[in-house]
């Protein structure tokens, strides 16, 4: 039985390796092909047209930024999977941290016509690495903003559940089909292949978030109702020594339609 199991594991590892190589090759080739095409067009004489040359250069810049993001995410995921990341575990006030991250995303939400809200129960403190929790929430908010249409809403909430601290990101986007839901934390998996590339995603943000949460002793989940939005939540161990809590819950929001 042990030999059969070893062979099965080897075959699975080889299949995953082939899939990763194929995905990385495809993700790199797409922006490189675009950059090459526009450079060739510029060299062929489009530089003489100032308006076209500027537009082409802006596209090249965007594709270059996308490549940089992809390479950075690949390196980050590789470090996480090889346990090459150091975590600075300490008590973290999740309400305060989430308010800061949400506020930084407010200008982007306003530009997209999306209402971004956040609310936290007082005194919710987790044992975690604040920089890594910020990275997880940033990835979840980036994902929500990509798929929430104009006039939609994103809500970030923080609460205590028994011995765990919980952060929830809800959106009113198109939702995730039931067949895709079990795969959303896989590398390069796209429930909506027609939109993710155009929105600039690497297809690795949710996979990175899952690794970061689990390596801090937590767990992460996704639920969705197609046509009614998605809910991403992650749980982290509560801190033994909570920091002083504010007297009122921390809240914030801004409606771009009335700002």
mmCIF file of C-alpha atoms in Angstrom:
data_model
loop_
_atom_site.group_PDB
_atom_site.id
_atom_site.type_symbol
_atom_site.label_atom_id
_atom_site.label_comp_id
_atom_site.label_asym_id
_atom_site.label_seq_id
_atom_site.Cartn_x
_atom_site.Cartn_y
_atom_site.Cartn_z
ATOM 1 C CA UNK A 1 0.000 0.000 0.000
ATOM 2 C CA UNK A 2 2.836 2.406 0.834
ATOM 3 C CA UNK A 3 4.388 1.941 -2.614
ATOM 4 C CA UNK A 4 1.058 2.604 -4.330
ATOM 5 C CA UNK A 5 0.552 5.730 -2.219
ATOM 6 C CA UNK A 6 4.065 6.977 -3.009
ATOM 7 C CA UNK A 7 3.514 6.475 -6.746
ATOM 8 C CA UNK A 8 0.149 8.256 -6.556
ATOM 9 C CA UNK A 9 1.713 11.198 -4.707
ATOM 10 C CA UNK A 10 4.530 11.406 -7.244
ATOM 11 C CA UNK A 11 2.080 11.408 -10.134
ATOM 12 C CA UNK A 12 0.010 14.118 -8.480
ATOM 13 C CA UNK A 13 3.110 16.235 -7.824
ATOM 14 C CA UNK A 14 4.222 15.835 -11.427
ATOM 15 C CA UNK A 15 0.756 16.781 -12.700
ATOM 16 C CA UNK A 16 0.710 19.883 -10.499
ATOM 17 C CA UNK A 17 4.206 20.815 -11.666
ATOM 18 C CA UNK A 18 3.183 20.519 -15.326
ATOM 19 C CA UNK A 19 0.051 22.565 -14.709
ATOM 20 C CA UNK A 20 2.060 25.274 -12.950
ATOM 21 C CA UNK A 21 4.629 25.473 -15.750
ATOM 22 C CA UNK A 22 1.855 25.665 -18.352
ATOM 23 C CA UNK A 23 -0.004 28.371 -16.417
ATOM 24 C CA UNK A 24 3.099 30.458 -15.767
ATOM 25 C CA UNK A 25 4.145 30.176 -19.412
ATOM 26 C CA UNK A 26 0.720 31.327 -20.559
ATOM 27 C CA UNK A 27 0.515 34.189 -18.049
ATOM 28 C CA UNK A 28 3.962 35.460 -19.047
ATOM 29 C CA UNK A 29 3.457 34.994 -22.780
ATOM 30 C CA UNK A 30 0.227 37.027 -22.962
ATOM 31 C CA UNK A 31 1.625 40.412 -21.800
ATOM 32 C CA UNK A 32 4.951 39.787 -23.556
ATOM 33 C CA UNK A 33 3.128 39.221 -26.844
ATOM 34 C CA UNK A 34 1.204 42.440 -26.330
ATOM 35 C CA UNK A 35 4.363 44.423 -25.502
ATOM 36 C CA UNK A 36 6.210 42.970 -28.495
ATOM 37 C CA UNK A 37 3.349 43.860 -30.847
ATOM 38 C CA UNK A 38 3.137 47.473 -29.749
ATOM 39 C CA UNK A 39 6.917 47.938 -29.802
ATOM 40 C CA UNK A 40 7.037 46.596 -33.361
ATOM 41 C CA UNK A 41 4.219 48.965 -34.353
ATOM 42 C CA UNK A 42 6.081 51.917 -32.852
ATOM 43 C CA UNK A 43 9.296 50.953 -34.614
ATOM 44 C CA UNK A 44 7.379 50.622 -37.899
ATOM 45 C CA UNK A 45 6.496 54.321 -37.838
ATOM 46 C CA UNK A 46 3.764 54.885 -35.276
ATOM 47 C CA UNK A 47 6.165 57.052 -33.270
ATOM 48 C CA UNK A 48 5.481 59.831 -35.767
ATOM 49 C CA UNK A 49 1.867 59.925 -34.570
ATOM 50 C CA UNK A 50 2.077 61.518 -31.131
ATOM 51 C CA UNK A 51 -1.426 60.474 -29.978
ATOM 52 C CA UNK A 52 -1.027 56.830 -31.035
ATOM 53 C CA UNK A 53 2.508 56.551 -29.702
ATOM 54 C CA UNK A 54 1.407 57.839 -26.291
ATOM 55 C CA UNK A 55 -1.500 55.379 -26.196
ATOM 56 C CA UNK A 56 0.775 52.490 -27.175
ATOM 57 C CA UNK A 57 3.338 53.463 -24.531
ATOM 58 C CA UNK A 58 0.624 53.568 -21.862
ATOM 59 C CA UNK A 59 -0.445 50.037 -22.836
ATOM 60 C CA UNK A 60 3.178 48.863 -22.711
ATOM 61 C CA UNK A 61 3.535 50.404 -19.243
ATOM 62 C CA UNK A 62 0.358 48.674 -18.036
ATOM 63 C CA UNK A 63 1.491 45.293 -19.385
ATOM 64 C CA UNK A 64 4.937 45.782 -17.813
ATOM 65 C CA UNK A 65 3.313 46.521 -14.451
ATOM 66 C CA UNK A 66 1.209 43.391 -14.834
ATOM 67 C CA UNK A 67 4.318 41.313 -15.519
ATOM 68 C CA UNK A 68 6.027 42.788 -12.467
ATOM 69 C CA UNK A 69 3.001 41.953 -10.303
ATOM 70 C CA UNK A 70 2.905 38.401 -11.658
ATOM 71 C CA UNK A 71 6.603 37.798 -10.969
ATOM 72 C CA UNK A 72 6.320 39.297 -7.467
ATOM 73 C CA UNK A 73 3.308 37.091 -6.675
ATOM 74 C CA UNK A 74 5.029 33.983 -8.036
ATOM 75 C CA UNK A 75 8.062 34.643 -5.840
ATOM 76 C CA UNK A 76 5.845 35.272 -2.822
ATOM 77 C CA UNK A 77 3.870 32.071 -3.395
ATOM 78 C CA UNK A 78 7.083 30.098 -3.864
ATOM 79 C CA UNK A 79 8.442 31.407 -0.552
ATOM 80 C CA UNK A 80 5.190 30.552 1.219
ATOM 81 C CA UNK A 81 5.016 27.026 -0.191
ATOM 82 C CA UNK A 82 8.639 26.378 0.747
ATOM 83 C CA UNK A 83 8.052 27.798 4.258
ATOM 84 C CA UNK A 84 10.621 30.498 3.513
ATOM 85 C CA UNK A 85 8.600 33.328 5.081
ATOM 86 C CA UNK A 86 9.143 34.635 8.610
ATOM 87 C CA UNK A 87 6.123 35.722 10.635
ATOM 88 C CA UNK A 88 6.304 38.313 13.449
ATOM 89 C CA UNK A 89 3.461 37.048 15.622
ATOM 90 C CA UNK A 90 2.056 39.596 18.082
ATOM 91 C CA UNK A 91 -1.288 40.936 19.336
ATOM 92 C CA UNK A 92 -2.980 42.785 16.463
ATOM 93 C CA UNK A 93 -6.006 45.055 16.834
ATOM 94 C CA UNK A 94 -7.935 43.878 13.788
ATOM 95 C CA UNK A 95 -10.476 46.700 13.892
ATOM 96 C CA UNK A 96 -7.785 49.351 13.680
ATOM 97 C CA UNK A 97 -5.799 47.511 11.010
ATOM 98 C CA UNK A 98 -8.850 46.839 8.828
ATOM 99 C CA UNK A 99 -9.960 50.466 9.083
ATOM 100 C CA UNK A 100 -6.547 51.588 7.827
ATOM 101 C CA UNK A 101 -6.550 49.145 4.903
ATOM 102 C CA UNK A 102 -10.142 49.973 3.935
ATOM 103 C CA UNK A 103 -9.434 53.713 4.048
ATOM 104 C CA UNK A 104 -6.514 53.241 1.654
ATOM 105 C CA UNK A 105 -8.858 51.486 -0.781
ATOM 106 C CA UNK A 106 -11.476 54.241 -0.547
ATOM 107 C CA UNK A 107 -10.172 56.357 -3.478
ATOM 108 C CA UNK A 108 -10.222 53.349 -5.781
ATOM 109 C CA UNK A 109 -13.738 52.453 -4.646
ATOM 110 C CA UNK A 110 -14.909 56.039 -5.248
ATOM 111 C CA UNK A 111 -13.406 56.020 -8.742
ATOM 112 C CA UNK A 112 -15.308 52.794 -9.501
ATOM 113 C CA UNK A 113 -18.577 54.118 -8.083
ATOM 114 C CA UNK A 114 -18.585 51.467 -5.343
ATOM 115 C CA UNK A 115 -19.629 52.097 -1.746
ATOM 116 C CA UNK A 116 -16.976 50.786 0.680
ATOM 117 C CA UNK A 117 -18.012 50.317 4.315
ATOM 118 C CA UNK A 118 -16.257 48.901 7.344
ATOM 119 C CA UNK A 119 -17.275 48.112 10.903
ATOM 120 C CA UNK A 120 -15.525 46.412 13.825
ATOM 121 C CA UNK A 121 -16.575 45.160 17.212
ATOM 122 C CA UNK A 122 -14.422 46.793 19.903
ATOM 123 C CA UNK A 123 -11.407 44.952 21.265
ATOM 124 C CA UNK A 124 -11.051 42.213 18.638
ATOM 125 C CA UNK A 125 -7.387 41.239 18.865
ATOM 126 C CA UNK A 126 -5.666 38.377 17.053
ATOM 127 C CA UNK A 127 -2.284 36.746 17.443
ATOM 128 C CA UNK A 128 -0.835 37.379 14.000
ATOM 129 C CA UNK A 129 1.703 39.216 11.863
ATOM 130 C CA UNK A 130 0.157 42.651 11.146
ATOM 131 C CA UNK A 131 1.934 43.021 7.801
ATOM 132 C CA UNK A 132 0.672 39.622 6.643
ATOM 133 C CA UNK A 133 -2.887 40.280 7.821
ATOM 134 C CA UNK A 134 -2.769 43.540 5.888
ATOM 135 C CA UNK A 135 -1.606 41.610 2.822
ATOM 136 C CA UNK A 136 -4.502 39.150 3.143
ATOM 137 C CA UNK A 137 -7.109 41.907 3.499
ATOM 138 C CA UNK A 138 -5.567 43.860 0.623
ATOM 139 C CA UNK A 139 -5.831 40.809 -1.640
ATOM 140 C CA UNK A 140 -9.467 40.238 -0.633
ATOM 141 C CA UNK A 141 -10.408 43.881 -1.181
ATOM 142 C CA UNK A 142 -8.593 43.961 -4.518
ATOM 143 C CA UNK A 143 -10.572 40.905 -5.567
ATOM 144 C CA UNK A 144 -13.881 42.431 -4.423
ATOM 145 C CA UNK A 145 -13.204 45.700 -6.246
ATOM 146 C CA UNK A 146 -12.435 43.871 -9.492
ATOM 147 C CA UNK A 147 -15.819 42.164 -9.563
ATOM 148 C CA UNK A 148 -18.192 44.650 -7.945
ATOM 149 C CA UNK A 149 -19.971 46.805 -10.538
ATOM 150 C CA UNK A 150 -20.653 50.528 -10.334
ATOM 151 C CA UNK A 151 -23.351 51.208 -7.761
ATOM 152 C CA UNK A 152 -22.381 48.097 -5.780
ATOM 153 C CA UNK A 153 -21.236 47.778 -2.192
ATOM 154 C CA UNK A 154 -18.317 46.184 -0.345
ATOM 155 C CA UNK A 155 -18.456 45.723 3.405
ATOM 156 C CA UNK A 156 -15.584 44.797 5.716
ATOM 157 C CA UNK A 157 -16.483 43.639 9.220
ATOM 158 C CA UNK A 158 -14.507 42.417 12.212
ATOM 159 C CA UNK A 159 -15.962 40.367 15.053
ATOM 160 C CA UNK A 160 -15.102 37.914 17.802
ATOM 161 C CA UNK A 161 -16.190 34.263 17.615
ATOM 162 C CA UNK A 162 -15.280 32.175 20.687
ATOM 163 C CA UNK A 163 -11.475 31.889 20.652
ATOM 164 C CA UNK A 164 -11.088 33.300 17.146
ATOM 165 C CA UNK A 165 -11.060 36.745 15.562
ATOM 166 C CA UNK A 166 -12.930 36.975 12.259
ATOM 167 C CA UNK A 167 -12.592 39.345 9.302
ATOM 168 C CA UNK A 168 -15.316 39.268 6.642
ATOM 169 C CA UNK A 169 -15.319 40.914 3.204
ATOM 170 C CA UNK A 170 -18.721 40.947 1.498
ATOM 171 C CA UNK A 171 -19.479 42.310 -1.966
ATOM 172 C CA UNK A 172 -22.515 42.692 -4.216
ATOM 173 C CA UNK A 173 -20.767 41.532 -7.381
ATOM 174 C CA UNK A 174 -21.947 38.888 -9.814
ATOM 175 C CA UNK A 175 -20.993 36.060 -7.466
ATOM 176 C CA UNK A 176 -19.152 32.797 -8.112
ATOM 177 C CA UNK A 177 -20.764 29.755 -9.799
ATOM 178 C CA UNK A 178 -21.130 26.737 -7.449
ATOM 179 C CA UNK A 179 -18.808 24.579 -9.589
ATOM 180 C CA UNK A 180 -16.052 27.197 -9.343
ATOM 181 C CA UNK A 181 -16.366 27.942 -5.629
ATOM 182 C CA UNK A 182 -14.246 24.991 -4.353
ATOM 183 C CA UNK A 183 -11.362 26.117 -6.604
ATOM 184 C CA UNK A 184 -11.135 29.862 -5.944
ATOM 185 C CA UNK A 185 -8.044 29.518 -3.716
ATOM 186 C CA UNK A 186 -6.114 27.505 -6.303
ATOM 187 C CA UNK A 187 -3.225 29.065 -8.203
ATOM 188 C CA UNK A 188 -4.267 30.780 -11.445
ATOM 189 C CA UNK A 189 -7.867 29.633 -11.105
ATOM 190 C CA UNK A 190 -10.296 32.111 -12.636
ATOM 191 C CA UNK A 191 -14.025 31.737 -12.168
ATOM 192 C CA UNK A 192 -14.473 34.488 -14.753
ATOM 193 C CA UNK A 193 -11.712 34.094 -17.299
ATOM 194 C CA UNK A 194 -13.077 36.889 -19.476
ATOM 195 C CA UNK A 195 -12.510 39.585 -16.839
ATOM 196 C CA UNK A 196 -9.597 38.764 -14.568
ATOM 197 C CA UNK A 197 -6.817 39.461 -17.047
ATOM 198 C CA UNK A 198 -8.365 42.714 -18.215
ATOM 199 C CA UNK A 199 -8.613 43.825 -14.579
ATOM 200 C CA UNK A 200 -4.885 43.279 -14.069
ATOM 201 C CA UNK A 201 -4.981 40.338 -11.678
ATOM 202 C CA UNK A 202 -2.264 37.723 -11.519
ATOM 203 C CA UNK A 203 -4.622 34.899 -10.550
ATOM 204 C CA UNK A 204 -2.520 34.306 -7.423
ATOM 205 C CA UNK A 205 -3.945 36.742 -4.867
ATOM 206 C CA UNK A 206 -6.428 34.356 -3.258
ATOM 207 C CA UNK A 207 -3.918 31.482 -3.222
ATOM 208 C CA UNK A 208 -1.436 33.740 -1.416
ATOM 209 C CA UNK A 209 -4.119 34.851 1.043
ATOM 210 C CA UNK A 210 -4.947 31.235 1.890
ATOM 211 C CA UNK A 211 -1.301 30.356 2.569
ATOM 212 C CA UNK A 212 -0.792 33.470 4.714
ATOM 213 C CA UNK A 213 -3.852 32.784 6.855
ATOM 214 C CA UNK A 214 -3.134 29.087 7.364
ATOM 215 C CA UNK A 215 0.525 29.720 8.234
ATOM 216 C CA UNK A 216 -0.692 31.961 11.072
ATOM 217 C CA UNK A 217 -2.846 29.172 12.468
ATOM 218 C CA UNK A 218 -6.045 30.395 10.835
ATOM 219 C CA UNK A 219 -8.474 29.368 8.141
ATOM 220 C CA UNK A 220 -10.213 31.059 5.221
ATOM 221 C CA UNK A 221 -13.451 30.426 3.340
ATOM 222 C CA UNK A 222 -15.524 31.689 0.427
ATOM 223 C CA UNK A 223 -19.282 31.511 -0.038
ATOM 224 C CA UNK A 224 -21.346 32.959 -2.850
ATOM 225 C CA UNK A 225 -24.769 33.217 -4.404
ATOM 226 C CA UNK A 226 -24.513 33.824 -8.163
ATOM 227 C CA UNK A 227 -26.002 37.191 -9.021
ATOM 228 C CA UNK A 228 -25.947 38.349 -5.391
ATOM 229 C CA UNK A 229 -22.268 38.653 -4.496
ATOM 230 C CA UNK A 230 -19.614 36.784 -2.541
ATOM 231 C CA UNK A 231 -18.423 36.552 1.053
ATOM 232 C CA UNK A 232 -14.794 35.888 1.941
ATOM 233 C CA UNK A 233 -13.913 35.371 5.606
ATOM 234 C CA UNK A 234 -10.819 34.432 7.540
ATOM 235 C CA UNK A 235 -10.357 33.397 11.155
ATOM 236 C CA UNK A 236 -7.231 33.934 13.275
ATOM 237 C CA UNK A 237 -6.447 32.827 16.850
ATOM 238 C CA UNK A 238 -7.430 35.416 19.450
ATOM 239 C CA UNK A 239 -4.646 37.067 21.410
ATOM 240 C CA UNK A 240 -4.253 36.099 25.065
ATOM 241 C CA UNK A 241 -3.763 39.703 26.162
ATOM 242 C CA UNK A 242 -6.197 42.036 24.384
ATOM 243 C CA UNK A 243 -5.280 45.679 23.919
ATOM 244 C CA UNK A 244 -7.578 48.411 25.350
ATOM 245 C CA UNK A 245 -10.693 48.734 23.196
ATOM 246 C CA UNK A 246 -12.399 51.945 22.095
ATOM 247 C CA UNK A 247 -15.742 52.736 23.717
ATOM 248 C CA UNK A 248 -17.614 52.590 20.389
ATOM 249 C CA UNK A 249 -17.361 50.238 17.401
ATOM 250 C CA UNK A 250 -15.029 51.437 14.672
ATOM 251 C CA UNK A 251 -16.988 52.282 11.537
ATOM 252 C CA UNK A 252 -16.495 54.071 8.276
ATOM 253 C CA UNK A 253 -17.964 54.441 4.852
ATOM 254 C CA UNK A 254 -18.357 56.789 1.996
ATOM 255 C CA UNK A 255 -20.914 56.717 -0.773
ATOM 256 C CA UNK A 256 -19.294 57.975 -3.998
ATOM 257 C CA UNK A 257 -22.724 58.941 -5.306
ATOM 258 C CA UNK A 258 -23.197 61.502 -2.507
ATOM 259 C CA UNK A 259 -19.562 62.481 -1.795
#
